[in-house]
Amino acid sequence: MTPDDLKFDAHGLIPAVVQDADTGEVLTLAYMNRESLQLTLGSGETWFWSRSRQALWHKGATSGNVQRVHEIRTDCDGDALLVRVRPAGPACHTGERSCFHRLLDLP
Amino acid sequence: MTPDDLKFDAHGLIPAVVQDADTGEVLTLAYMNRESLQLTLGSGETWFWSRSRQALWHKGATSGNVQRVHEIRTDCDGDALLVRVRPAGPACHTGERSCFHRLLDLP
């Protein structure tokens, strides 16, 4: 499977689940466009497309908490990525290790 | 955090990363609308919105491979879910345990 086989959505984006390759913890859900995927593949560190800022985003560029890519997996449809990484620090800007640190109240 | 705090997109959907609560394996990325989230919360099993079929989808209804919900987490933005489950069988229709069974070729 190569990047050319992937399906990007109407906005040119593909969702990327980012997982700690060692602990299995899911760190964040972010989005890549073709350019950020190429930058990720070329550099070995995660690059995303920030939908709020409408800009390329090198994870950890300011915080130092870069994510080294261990492997990238895709699903049957080729319309989602699982990016397994070794993070240099917390994924969340709040300092939490994972962005998914809030529990939803179950009935 | 309650379901009312979540942000659904322009199509009324929120992406849901489904993870095996015991092994940490990421099983699939699916989408929920408000109704499928309520069905999930009410039944304790995952329900999604199938974008291809434009229909509610009770995971495992035909295959028997239901996913019992252990907990649901959300991120800071409230625009993505992490659904931690105990699956009764493979997540993928191919019989693979995870939908993310294809490796992307790295340069």
mmCIF file of C-alpha atoms in Angstrom:
data_model
loop_
_atom_site.group_PDB
_atom_site.id
_atom_site.type_symbol
_atom_site.label_atom_id
_atom_site.label_comp_id
_atom_site.label_asym_id
_atom_site.label_seq_id
_atom_site.Cartn_x
_atom_site.Cartn_y
_atom_site.Cartn_z
ATOM 1 C CA MET A 1 0.000 0.000 0.000
ATOM 2 C CA THR A 2 1.420 3.350 -1.031
ATOM 3 C CA PRO A 3 0.300 6.939 -0.373
ATOM 4 C CA ASP A 4 -1.171 7.017 -3.893
ATOM 5 C CA ASP A 5 -3.706 4.369 -2.855
ATOM 6 C CA LEU A 6 -5.114 6.524 -0.059
ATOM 7 C CA LYS A 7 -8.444 8.289 -0.279
ATOM 8 C CA PHE A 8 -8.460 11.912 0.797
ATOM 9 C CA ASP A 9 -11.831 13.536 1.493
ATOM 10 C CA ALA A 10 -13.479 16.481 -0.298
ATOM 11 C CA HIS A 11 -11.209 18.846 1.649
ATOM 12 C CA GLY A 12 -8.105 16.863 0.648
ATOM 13 C CA LEU A 13 -7.738 15.441 4.172
ATOM 14 C CA ILE A 14 -7.403 12.003 5.737
ATOM 15 C CA PRO A 15 -7.887 11.402 9.477
ATOM 16 C CA ALA A 16 -4.837 10.098 11.320
ATOM 17 C CA VAL A 17 -5.167 8.257 14.624
ATOM 18 C CA VAL A 18 -1.890 8.772 16.477
ATOM 19 C CA GLN A 19 -0.922 5.991 18.866
ATOM 20 C CA ASP A 20 2.073 5.522 21.155
ATOM 21 C CA ALA A 21 3.886 2.551 19.589
ATOM 22 C CA ASP A 22 5.179 1.337 22.943
ATOM 23 C CA THR A 23 2.281 1.819 25.352
ATOM 24 C CA GLY A 24 -0.617 1.541 22.887
ATOM 25 C CA GLU A 25 -2.114 4.757 24.239
ATOM 26 C CA VAL A 26 -4.146 6.694 21.670
ATOM 27 C CA LEU A 27 -2.677 10.192 21.728
ATOM 28 C CA THR A 28 -4.747 12.250 19.309
ATOM 29 C CA LEU A 29 -6.849 12.312 16.185
ATOM 30 C CA ALA A 30 -5.442 14.737 13.637
ATOM 31 C CA TYR A 31 -5.700 15.271 9.889
ATOM 32 C CA MET A 32 -3.178 15.050 7.098
ATOM 33 C CA ASN A 33 -3.278 16.362 3.570
ATOM 34 C CA ARG A 34 -0.985 14.986 0.865
ATOM 35 C CA GLU A 35 1.716 17.521 1.654
ATOM 36 C CA SER A 36 1.780 16.819 5.390
ATOM 37 C CA LEU A 37 1.862 13.083 4.691
ATOM 38 C CA GLN A 38 4.836 13.561 2.384
ATOM 39 C CA LEU A 39 6.559 15.718 5.022
ATOM 40 C CA THR A 40 5.844 13.001 7.601
ATOM 41 C CA LEU A 41 7.251 10.287 5.340
ATOM 42 C CA GLY A 42 10.260 12.402 4.417
ATOM 43 C CA SER A 43 11.179 13.555 7.926
ATOM 44 C CA GLY A 44 10.099 10.577 10.035
ATOM 45 C CA GLU A 45 8.202 12.977 12.312
ATOM 46 C CA THR A 46 4.485 13.766 12.263
ATOM 47 C CA TRP A 47 3.198 16.691 10.252
ATOM 48 C CA PHE A 48 -0.517 17.483 10.117
ATOM 49 C CA TRP A 49 -2.894 19.938 8.541
ATOM 50 C CA SER A 50 -4.440 22.207 11.148
ATOM 51 C CA ARG A 51 -8.075 22.718 10.161
ATOM 52 C CA SER A 52 -8.490 25.600 12.619
ATOM 53 C CA ARG A 53 -5.377 27.452 11.471
ATOM 54 C CA GLN A 54 -5.548 26.207 7.854
ATOM 55 C CA ALA A 55 -1.821 25.607 7.916
ATOM 56 C CA LEU A 56 0.740 22.841 7.950
ATOM 57 C CA TRP A 57 1.674 21.861 11.472
ATOM 58 C CA HIS A 58 4.861 20.096 12.479
ATOM 59 C CA LYS A 59 3.881 18.476 15.777
ATOM 60 C CA GLY A 60 6.361 19.548 18.446
ATOM 61 C CA ALA A 61 7.964 22.329 16.378
ATOM 62 C CA THR A 62 7.414 24.817 19.203
ATOM 63 C CA SER A 63 6.987 22.511 22.234
ATOM 64 C CA GLY A 64 9.771 20.090 21.334
ATOM 65 C CA ASN A 65 7.296 17.233 21.725
ATOM 66 C CA VAL A 66 7.880 15.770 18.291
ATOM 67 C CA GLN A 67 6.544 12.334 17.388
ATOM 68 C CA ARG A 68 8.960 9.935 15.680
ATOM 69 C CA VAL A 69 7.106 7.680 13.280
ATOM 70 C CA HIS A 70 7.441 3.955 13.954
ATOM 71 C CA GLU A 71 4.965 2.771 11.313
ATOM 72 C CA ILE A 72 1.859 3.892 9.467
ATOM 73 C CA ARG A 73 -1.084 1.587 8.903
ATOM 74 C CA THR A 74 -4.240 2.079 6.890
ATOM 75 C CA ASP A 75 -7.614 0.409 6.814
ATOM 76 C CA CYS A 76 -9.359 -1.578 4.066
ATOM 77 C CA ASP A 77 -10.930 1.519 2.557
ATOM 78 C CA GLY A 78 -7.664 3.462 2.608
ATOM 79 C CA ASP A 79 -9.531 6.432 4.066
ATOM 80 C CA ALA A 80 -7.957 6.536 7.531
ATOM 81 C CA LEU A 81 -4.433 6.249 8.923
ATOM 82 C CA LEU A 82 -3.053 4.760 12.110
ATOM 83 C CA VAL A 83 0.252 6.467 12.841
ATOM 84 C CA ARG A 84 2.252 4.642 15.494
ATOM 85 C CA VAL A 85 4.842 6.939 17.047
ATOM 86 C CA ARG A 86 7.417 7.346 19.751
ATOM 87 C CA PRO A 87 6.572 10.750 21.290
ATOM 88 C CA ALA A 88 9.218 13.006 22.815
ATOM 89 C CA GLY A 89 6.647 14.411 25.251
ATOM 90 C CA PRO A 90 2.934 14.980 25.859
ATOM 91 C CA ALA A 91 0.636 15.081 22.832
ATOM 92 C CA CYS A 92 -1.782 17.568 24.370
ATOM 93 C CA HIS A 93 -1.155 21.298 24.719
ATOM 94 C CA THR A 94 -2.538 20.998 28.285
ATOM 95 C CA GLY A 95 0.438 18.841 29.204
ATOM 96 C CA GLU A 96 -1.611 15.632 29.333
ATOM 97 C CA ARG A 97 0.057 12.680 27.640
ATOM 98 C CA SER A 98 -3.003 12.048 25.472
ATOM 99 C CA CYS A 99 -5.538 14.486 24.045
ATOM 100 C CA PHE A 100 -8.245 11.978 25.052
ATOM 101 C CA HIS A 101 -8.035 12.750 28.752
ATOM 102 C CA ARG A 102 -11.692 13.608 29.283
ATOM 103 C CA LEU A 103 -14.144 10.886 30.182
ATOM 104 C CA LEU A 104 -17.625 11.046 28.713
ATOM 105 C CA ASP A 105 -20.325 10.504 31.333
ATOM 106 C CA LEU A 106 -22.022 7.177 30.705
ATOM 107 C CA PRO A 107 -25.660 6.721 31.751
ATOM 108 C CA MET B 1 -18.275 15.974 29.935
ATOM 109 C CA THR B 2 -21.661 15.023 28.524
ATOM 110 C CA PRO B 3 -22.818 14.225 24.966
ATOM 111 C CA ASP B 4 -24.288 17.753 24.784
ATOM 112 C CA ASP B 5 -20.765 19.191 25.010
ATOM 113 C CA LEU B 6 -19.595 17.341 21.885
ATOM 114 C CA LYS B 7 -19.062 19.034 18.543
ATOM 115 C CA PHE B 8 -20.563 17.253 15.559
ATOM 116 C CA ASP B 9 -19.390 18.310 12.101
ATOM 117 C CA ALA B 10 -21.402 19.865 9.251
ATOM 118 C CA HIS B 11 -22.777 16.395 8.447
ATOM 119 C CA GLY B 12 -23.809 15.833 12.070
ATOM 120 C CA LEU B 13 -20.979 13.336 12.598
ATOM 121 C CA ILE B 14 -18.123 12.862 15.047
ATOM 122 C CA PRO B 15 -15.215 10.489 14.379
ATOM 123 C CA ALA B 16 -14.870 7.608 16.846
ATOM 124 C CA VAL B 17 -11.565 5.797 17.303
ATOM 125 C CA VAL B 18 -12.415 2.303 18.518
ATOM 126 C CA GLN B 19 -9.779 0.657 20.698
ATOM 127 C CA ASP B 20 -9.622 -2.743 22.387
ATOM 128 C CA ALA B 21 -9.749 -1.848 26.103
ATOM 129 C CA ASP B 22 -7.622 -4.845 27.067
ATOM 130 C CA THR B 23 -4.941 -5.058 24.380
ATOM 131 C CA GLY B 24 -4.793 -1.379 23.360
ATOM 132 C CA GLU B 25 -5.110 -2.357 19.699
ATOM 133 C CA VAL B 26 -6.820 0.291 17.553
ATOM 134 C CA LEU B 27 -9.621 -1.568 15.803
ATOM 135 C CA THR B 28 -11.277 0.944 13.513
ATOM 136 C CA LEU B 29 -12.158 4.559 12.854
ATOM 137 C CA ALA B 30 -15.902 4.986 12.449
ATOM 138 C CA TYR B 31 -18.396 7.839 12.703
ATOM 139 C CA MET B 32 -21.284 8.495 15.043
ATOM 140 C CA ASN B 33 -24.196 10.876 14.780
ATOM 141 C CA ARG B 34 -26.199 11.922 17.832
ATOM 142 C CA GLU B 35 -28.614 9.035 17.400
ATOM 143 C CA SER B 36 -25.940 6.348 17.143
ATOM 144 C CA LEU B 37 -24.174 7.826 20.171
ATOM 145 C CA GLN B 38 -27.417 7.659 22.156
ATOM 146 C CA LEU B 39 -27.950 4.065 21.001
ATOM 147 C CA THR B 40 -24.384 3.266 22.051
ATOM 148 C CA LEU B 41 -24.872 4.846 25.462
ATOM 149 C CA GLY B 42 -28.250 3.163 25.926
ATOM 150 C CA SER B 43 -27.239 -0.328 24.838
ATOM 151 C CA GLY B 44 -23.618 -0.476 25.959
ATOM 152 C CA GLU B 45 -22.663 -1.702 22.473
ATOM 153 C CA THR B 46 -21.263 0.351 19.602
ATOM 154 C CA TRP B 47 -23.602 1.862 17.044
ATOM 155 C CA PHE B 48 -22.246 3.982 14.182
ATOM 156 C CA TRP B 49 -23.453 5.949 11.202
ATOM 157 C CA SER B 50 -22.413 4.293 7.962
ATOM 158 C CA ARG B 51 -21.454 7.064 5.556
ATOM 159 C CA SER B 52 -21.471 4.686 2.572
ATOM 160 C CA ARG B 53 -24.880 3.206 3.341
ATOM 161 C CA GLN B 54 -26.265 6.367 4.985
ATOM 162 C CA ALA B 55 -27.783 4.258 7.711
ATOM 163 C CA LEU B 56 -27.418 3.426 11.382
ATOM 164 C CA TRP B 57 -25.152 0.482 11.912
ATOM 165 C CA HIS B 58 -25.103 -1.731 14.995
ATOM 166 C CA LYS B 59 -21.611 -3.199 14.892
ATOM 167 C CA GLY B 60 -21.869 -6.984 15.007
ATOM 168 C CA ALA B 61 -25.625 -7.121 14.359
ATOM 169 C CA THR B 62 -25.090 -9.600 11.523
ATOM 170 C CA SER B 63 -21.627 -11.020 12.327
ATOM 171 C CA GLY B 64 -22.165 -11.364 16.066
ATOM 172 C CA ASN B 65 -18.952 -9.415 16.616
ATOM 173 C CA VAL B 66 -20.482 -6.772 18.847
ATOM 174 C CA GLN B 67 -18.305 -4.375 20.817
ATOM 175 C CA ARG B 68 -19.184 -3.890 24.496
ATOM 176 C CA VAL B 69 -18.353 -0.351 25.598
ATOM 177 C CA HIS B 70 -15.883 -0.079 28.463
ATOM 178 C CA GLU B 71 -15.524 3.717 28.430
ATOM 179 C CA ILE B 72 -15.736 6.665 26.073
ATOM 180 C CA ARG B 73 -13.205 9.474 26.134
ATOM 181 C CA THR B 74 -13.112 12.742 24.251
ATOM 182 C CA ASP B 75 -10.432 15.264 23.445
ATOM 183 C CA CYS B 76 -10.038 18.910 24.502
ATOM 184 C CA ASP B 77 -12.009 20.166 21.515
ATOM 185 C CA GLY B 78 -14.812 17.657 22.037
ATOM 186 C CA ASP B 79 -14.725 16.880 18.312
ATOM 187 C CA ALA B 80 -13.467 13.289 18.446
ATOM 188 C CA LEU B 81 -14.254 10.208 20.533
ATOM 189 C CA LEU B 82 -12.103 7.378 21.803
ATOM 190 C CA VAL B 83 -14.371 4.386 22.394
ATOM 191 C CA ARG B 84 -12.667 1.671 24.429
ATOM 192 C CA VAL B 85 -14.420 -1.663 23.937
ATOM 193 C CA ARG B 86 -14.323 -5.372 24.612
ATOM 194 C CA PRO B 87 -14.963 -6.922 21.173
ATOM 195 C CA ALA B 88 -16.726 -10.262 20.769
ATOM 196 C CA GLY B 89 -14.767 -10.936 17.580
ATOM 197 C CA PRO B 90 -12.807 -9.320 14.729
ATOM 198 C CA ALA B 91 -13.559 -5.680 13.911
ATOM 199 C CA CYS B 92 -12.852 -6.073 10.204
ATOM 200 C CA HIS B 93 -15.185 -7.712 7.697
ATOM 201 C CA THR B 94 -12.103 -9.491 6.276
ATOM 202 C CA GLY B 95 -11.780 -11.399 9.543
ATOM 203 C CA GLU B 96 -8.740 -9.406 10.672
ATOM 204 C CA ARG B 97 -8.869 -8.344 14.311
ATOM 205 C CA SER B 98 -8.255 -4.699 13.378
ATOM 206 C CA CYS B 99 -9.286 -2.751 10.289
ATOM 207 C CA PHE B 100 -5.783 -1.226 10.298
ATOM 208 C CA HIS B 101 -4.081 -4.363 9.014
ATOM 209 C CA ARG B 102 -2.380 -2.822 5.992
ATOM 210 C CA LEU B 103 1.040 -1.299 6.349
ATOM 211 C CA LEU B 104 1.852 1.845 4.412
ATOM 212 C CA ASP B 105 5.175 1.618 2.600
ATOM 213 C CA LEU B 106 7.648 3.998 4.214
ATOM 214 C CA PRO B 107 10.427 5.492 2.096
#
